[in-house]
Coordinates of C-alpha atoms in Angstrom, one line a residue:
M1 CA 6.0 -6.1 -18.1
D2 CA 4.4 -9.3 -17.0
F3 CA 2.3 -9.8 -13.9
T4 CA 1.1 -13.3 -14.7
G5 CA 0.6 -15.1 -11.4
K6 CA 1.4 -12.1 -9.4
V7 CA -1.0 -11.4 -6.5
V8 CA -2.2 -7.8 -6.2
I9 CA -4.5 -6.1 -3.7
V10 CA -6.2 -2.9 -5.0
T11 CA -8.2 -0.8 -2.5
G12 CA -10.6 1.8 -3.8
A13 CA -11.2 -0.5 -6.7
S14 CA -14.8 0.3 -7.4
S15 CA -14.2 3.5 -9.3
G16 CA -11.8 6.0 -10.7
I17 CA -8.1 5.3 -10.5
G18 CA -8.6 2.2 -8.5
A19 CA -10.9 0.7 -11.1
A20 CA -8.6 1.6 -13.9
T21 CA -5.7 0.1 -12.1
A22 CA -7.5 -3.2 -11.4
K23 CA -8.4 -3.6 -15.0
L24 CA -4.9 -2.8 -16.2
F25 CA -3.3 -5.3 -13.8
A26 CA -5.9 -7.9 -14.9
S27 CA -4.9 -7.4 -18.6
Y28 CA -1.3 -8.2 -17.6
G29 CA -2.3 -11.5 -15.9
A30 CA -2.4 -10.5 -12.2
L31 CA -4.5 -12.3 -9.7
L32 CA -6.5 -9.7 -7.9
T33 CA -8.2 -8.8 -4.6
L34 CA -10.5 -5.9 -5.2
V35 CA -11.8 -3.8 -2.3
G36 CA -14.5 -1.2 -2.5
R37 CA -17.6 0.2 -0.9
N38 CA -20.0 0.4 -3.9
E39 CA -21.3 -3.1 -4.7
E40 CA -22.7 -2.4 -8.2
R41 CA -19.5 -0.7 -9.4
L42 CA -17.2 -3.2 -7.7
L43 CA -18.9 -6.1 -9.4
R44 CA -18.7 -4.4 -12.8
V45 CA -15.0 -3.9 -12.3
A46 CA -14.6 -7.5 -11.2
E47 CA -16.4 -8.7 -14.4
A48 CA -14.1 -6.6 -16.6
C49 CA -11.1 -8.0 -14.8
E50 CA -12.2 -11.6 -15.3
Q51 CA -12.9 -11.0 -19.0
A52 CA -9.3 -9.8 -19.5
K53 CA -7.5 -13.1 -18.9
G54 CA -10.1 -15.3 -17.3
N55 CA -8.9 -14.8 -13.7
K56 CA -11.8 -14.2 -11.4
P57 CA -10.8 -11.7 -8.7
I58 CA -11.7 -11.7 -5.1
S59 CA -14.3 -8.9 -4.6
L60 CA -14.6 -7.6 -1.0
L61 CA -17.3 -5.1 -0.2
L62 CA -15.8 -3.5 2.9
D63 CA -15.4 -0.3 4.8
L64 CA -11.7 -0.5 5.6
T65 CA -12.0 1.9 8.5
Q66 CA -14.1 -0.7 10.4
N67 CA -12.4 -3.1 12.9
N68 CA -10.8 -6.1 11.4
S69 CA -11.6 -5.1 7.8
C70 CA -7.9 -4.7 6.8
E71 CA -7.2 -8.1 8.5
E72 CA -9.9 -9.7 6.4
V73 CA -8.5 -8.4 3.2
V74 CA -5.1 -9.8 3.8
R75 CA -6.4 -13.1 5.3
K76 CA -8.7 -13.9 2.3
T77 CA -6.0 -12.9 -0.2
V78 CA -3.4 -15.2 1.3
E79 CA -5.8 -18.0 2.0
T80 CA -6.9 -18.0 -1.7
Y81 CA -3.6 -17.3 -3.5
K82 CA -1.1 -18.5 -0.9
K83 CA 1.1 -15.4 -1.4
L84 CA 1.1 -11.6 -2.0
D85 CA 3.2 -9.6 -4.4
V86 CA 1.8 -6.0 -4.5
L87 CA -0.3 -3.8 -2.3
I88 CA -2.0 -0.8 -4.0
N89 CA -3.3 1.7 -1.4
C90 CA -5.7 3.6 -3.6
A91 CA -8.7 4.1 -1.2
G92 CA -9.2 7.6 0.0
K93 CA -11.6 10.5 0.2
V94 CA -11.7 14.3 0.6
V95 CA -13.8 15.8 3.4
L96 CA -14.1 19.6 3.6
S97 CA -13.4 20.9 7.1
T98 CA -11.9 24.0 8.7
L99 CA -10.6 25.2 12.0
F100 CA -13.9 27.0 12.4
D101 CA -15.8 23.8 12.6
N102 CA -16.3 23.0 16.3
D103 CA -15.8 19.3 16.0
M104 CA -13.1 16.7 14.9
D105 CA -15.4 14.7 12.6
G106 CA -13.9 15.8 9.3
L107 CA -10.3 15.3 10.4
D108 CA -11.0 12.0 12.1
E109 CA -12.8 10.7 9.0
I110 CA -10.0 11.4 6.5
I111 CA -7.2 10.2 8.9
A112 CA -9.1 6.9 9.2
I113 CA -9.3 6.1 5.5
N114 CA -6.4 8.1 4.0
L115 CA -3.7 7.4 6.6
R116 CA -4.6 4.7 9.1
V117 CA -5.8 2.2 6.5
P118 CA -2.7 2.2 4.3
Y119 CA -0.5 2.1 7.4
R120 CA -2.4 -0.9 8.8
L121 CA -2.5 -2.7 5.5
T122 CA 1.2 -2.2 5.0
Q123 CA 1.8 -3.7 8.5
L124 CA -0.3 -6.7 7.7
C125 CA 1.1 -7.3 4.2
L126 CA 4.7 -6.8 5.1
P127 CA 5.5 -10.4 6.2
H128 CA 4.0 -11.7 2.9
L129 CA 5.7 -9.1 0.8
T130 CA 9.0 -9.8 2.5
T131 CA 8.7 -13.4 1.3
S132 CA 7.9 -12.4 -2.3
K133 CA 10.2 -9.3 -2.4
G134 CA 7.2 -7.4 -3.4
N135 CA 6.2 -3.7 -3.2
I136 CA 3.7 -1.2 -2.1
V137 CA 2.3 1.8 -4.1
N138 CA 0.5 4.6 -2.2
V139 CA -1.9 6.7 -4.4
F140 CA -2.8 10.2 -3.1
G141 CA -3.0 13.7 -4.4
A142 CA -0.2 15.8 -5.9
P143 CA 1.1 18.9 -4.1
M144 CA -1.4 21.7 -4.3
R145 CA -2.0 25.2 -2.9
S146 CA -4.1 24.9 0.2
R147 CA -7.5 26.4 0.1
P148 CA -10.0 27.1 2.9
G149 CA -11.7 23.8 3.8
F150 CA -8.8 21.7 2.5
T151 CA -6.5 22.0 5.6
P152 CA -7.1 18.5 6.9
F153 CA -6.7 17.0 3.4
C154 CA -3.4 18.8 2.9
M155 CA -2.1 17.7 6.3
I156 CA -2.9 14.0 5.5
R157 CA -1.3 14.4 2.0
D158 CA 1.9 15.6 3.5
A159 CA 1.8 12.8 6.2
L160 CA 1.4 10.2 3.4
E161 CA 4.5 11.7 1.6
R162 CA 6.5 11.2 4.7
F163 CA 5.1 7.7 5.2
T164 CA 6.2 6.8 1.7
K165 CA 9.7 8.2 2.2
F166 CA 10.4 6.8 5.6
G167 CA 8.4 3.6 5.1
G168 CA 10.4 2.9 2.0
L169 CA 13.6 3.4 3.9
E170 CA 12.5 1.2 6.8
I171 CA 11.5 -1.8 4.7
A172 CA 14.3 -1.6 2.1
P173 CA 16.6 -4.0 4.1
V174 CA 14.0 -6.9 3.7
G175 CA 13.7 -6.4 0.0
V176 CA 10.3 -4.6 -0.1
R177 CA 9.8 -1.3 -1.9
M178 CA 7.3 1.5 -1.2
N179 CA 6.6 4.3 -3.6
A180 CA 3.8 6.8 -4.2
V181 CA 2.0 7.8 -7.4
R182 CA 0.5 11.2 -6.9
P183 CA -2.0 12.4 -9.5
G184 CA -3.2 15.9 -10.2
I185 CA -6.7 16.7 -11.3
T186 CA -8.0 13.4 -12.7
R187 CA -11.3 12.6 -14.4
T188 CA -13.0 10.5 -11.7
N189 CA -16.1 10.8 -9.6
F190 CA -14.2 13.2 -7.3
L191 CA -16.3 16.2 -8.2
S192 CA -19.6 14.5 -7.7
N193 CA -18.7 14.3 -4.0
F194 CA -19.2 18.1 -4.1
N195 CA -22.7 17.8 -5.6
I196 CA -21.6 18.8 -9.1
S197 CA -24.1 17.3 -11.5
E198 CA -23.0 15.1 -14.4
D199 CA -24.5 17.4 -17.0
V200 CA -22.1 20.2 -16.2
M201 CA -19.1 18.1 -15.3
D202 CA -17.4 18.5 -18.7
Q203 CA -17.7 22.3 -18.4
V204 CA -16.1 22.2 -14.9
Y205 CA -13.2 20.1 -16.2
E206 CA -12.7 22.5 -19.1
V207 CA -12.4 25.4 -16.6
I208 CA -10.0 23.5 -14.4
S209 CA -7.8 22.5 -17.3
Q210 CA -7.0 26.1 -17.9
V211 CA -4.9 26.2 -14.7
V212 CA -2.9 23.1 -15.8
P213 CA 0.2 24.0 -17.9
T214 CA -0.5 21.1 -20.3
E215 CA -4.2 22.1 -20.5
K216 CA -5.2 18.5 -20.1
I217 CA -7.3 16.7 -17.5
I218 CA -5.6 13.4 -16.5
E219 CA -7.4 10.2 -17.4
P220 CA -7.5 7.4 -14.7
E221 CA -5.8 5.0 -17.2
E222 CA -2.7 7.2 -17.3
I223 CA -2.3 7.0 -13.6
A224 CA -3.0 3.3 -13.7
R225 CA -0.1 2.9 -16.2
M226 CA 2.3 4.7 -13.8
I227 CA 1.1 2.5 -10.9
L228 CA 1.8 -0.6 -13.0
F229 CA 5.2 0.6 -14.0
T230 CA 6.1 1.5 -10.3
S231 CA 4.9 -2.0 -9.2
S232 CA 7.0 -3.8 -11.8
D233 CA 10.7 -4.9 -11.5
I234 CA 11.9 -2.6 -14.3
C235 CA 13.5 -0.2 -11.8
P236 CA 14.5 -2.2 -8.8
N237 CA 16.1 0.8 -7.1
L238 CA 12.9 2.9 -7.3
N239 CA 12.1 3.2 -3.6
A240 CA 10.7 5.8 -1.3
A241 CA 9.8 8.0 -4.3
N242 CA 6.9 10.4 -4.7
L243 CA 6.1 10.3 -8.4
V244 CA 3.9 13.3 -9.3
V245 CA 1.8 13.2 -12.4
D246 CA 0.0 16.5 -12.7
G247 CA 1.0 18.2 -15.9
A248 CA 3.3 20.5 -14.0
A249 CA 0.4 22.1 -12.2
S250 CA 2.1 22.0 -8.8
W251 CA 4.9 24.2 -10.2
S252 CA 2.8 26.7 -12.0

């Protein structure tokens, strides 16, 4: 696979899977636009990307849920590189919320970043991807049993599955592909969002691994490799697919 000269937007690039994906694309020669919300981590990722092949990425510190942020990402990318080949929708978050909460804040928050942002970025990127015959990869969680507090997250996850299926069908006639890479439990900063301290993180992952048939926690680099493969031209008929990488956990 060779991405030399290919222009790639990666959202959620300041940590976890997004960061690993950005670094991997950089090592394959891609020209990158990195979008994140943590300045220190985003700059570290950008530096690592530049060291790979000498290509300095565009680094955008943005909250994509704010007005005109998605527009700014696409505008700056095309102004700088004059084209666009791949969109990686990796930004997302989990907010615990239940039907017993007497507000819509939790649902509105994850709809905004997990669903509305990839939809809007796809709309904005589509004219440029049509020219390059490029593709889109959506990154979101693998199927899982619902638990109290995760109802909104599961709703959005299923909506993204449909978005990928029907989006891929809709854009196929113009030569653009859309697929999803759906990781299971991956070693990212996900657990820290639930106030789990770093000193017990390994123990928590050890417990979690016991419910995964392979008994392995996924590393971000593994998911990045699947995203790279999906973004390549190796399988030109791979379209509207939801590719689950979870060690068979969703079937156990």
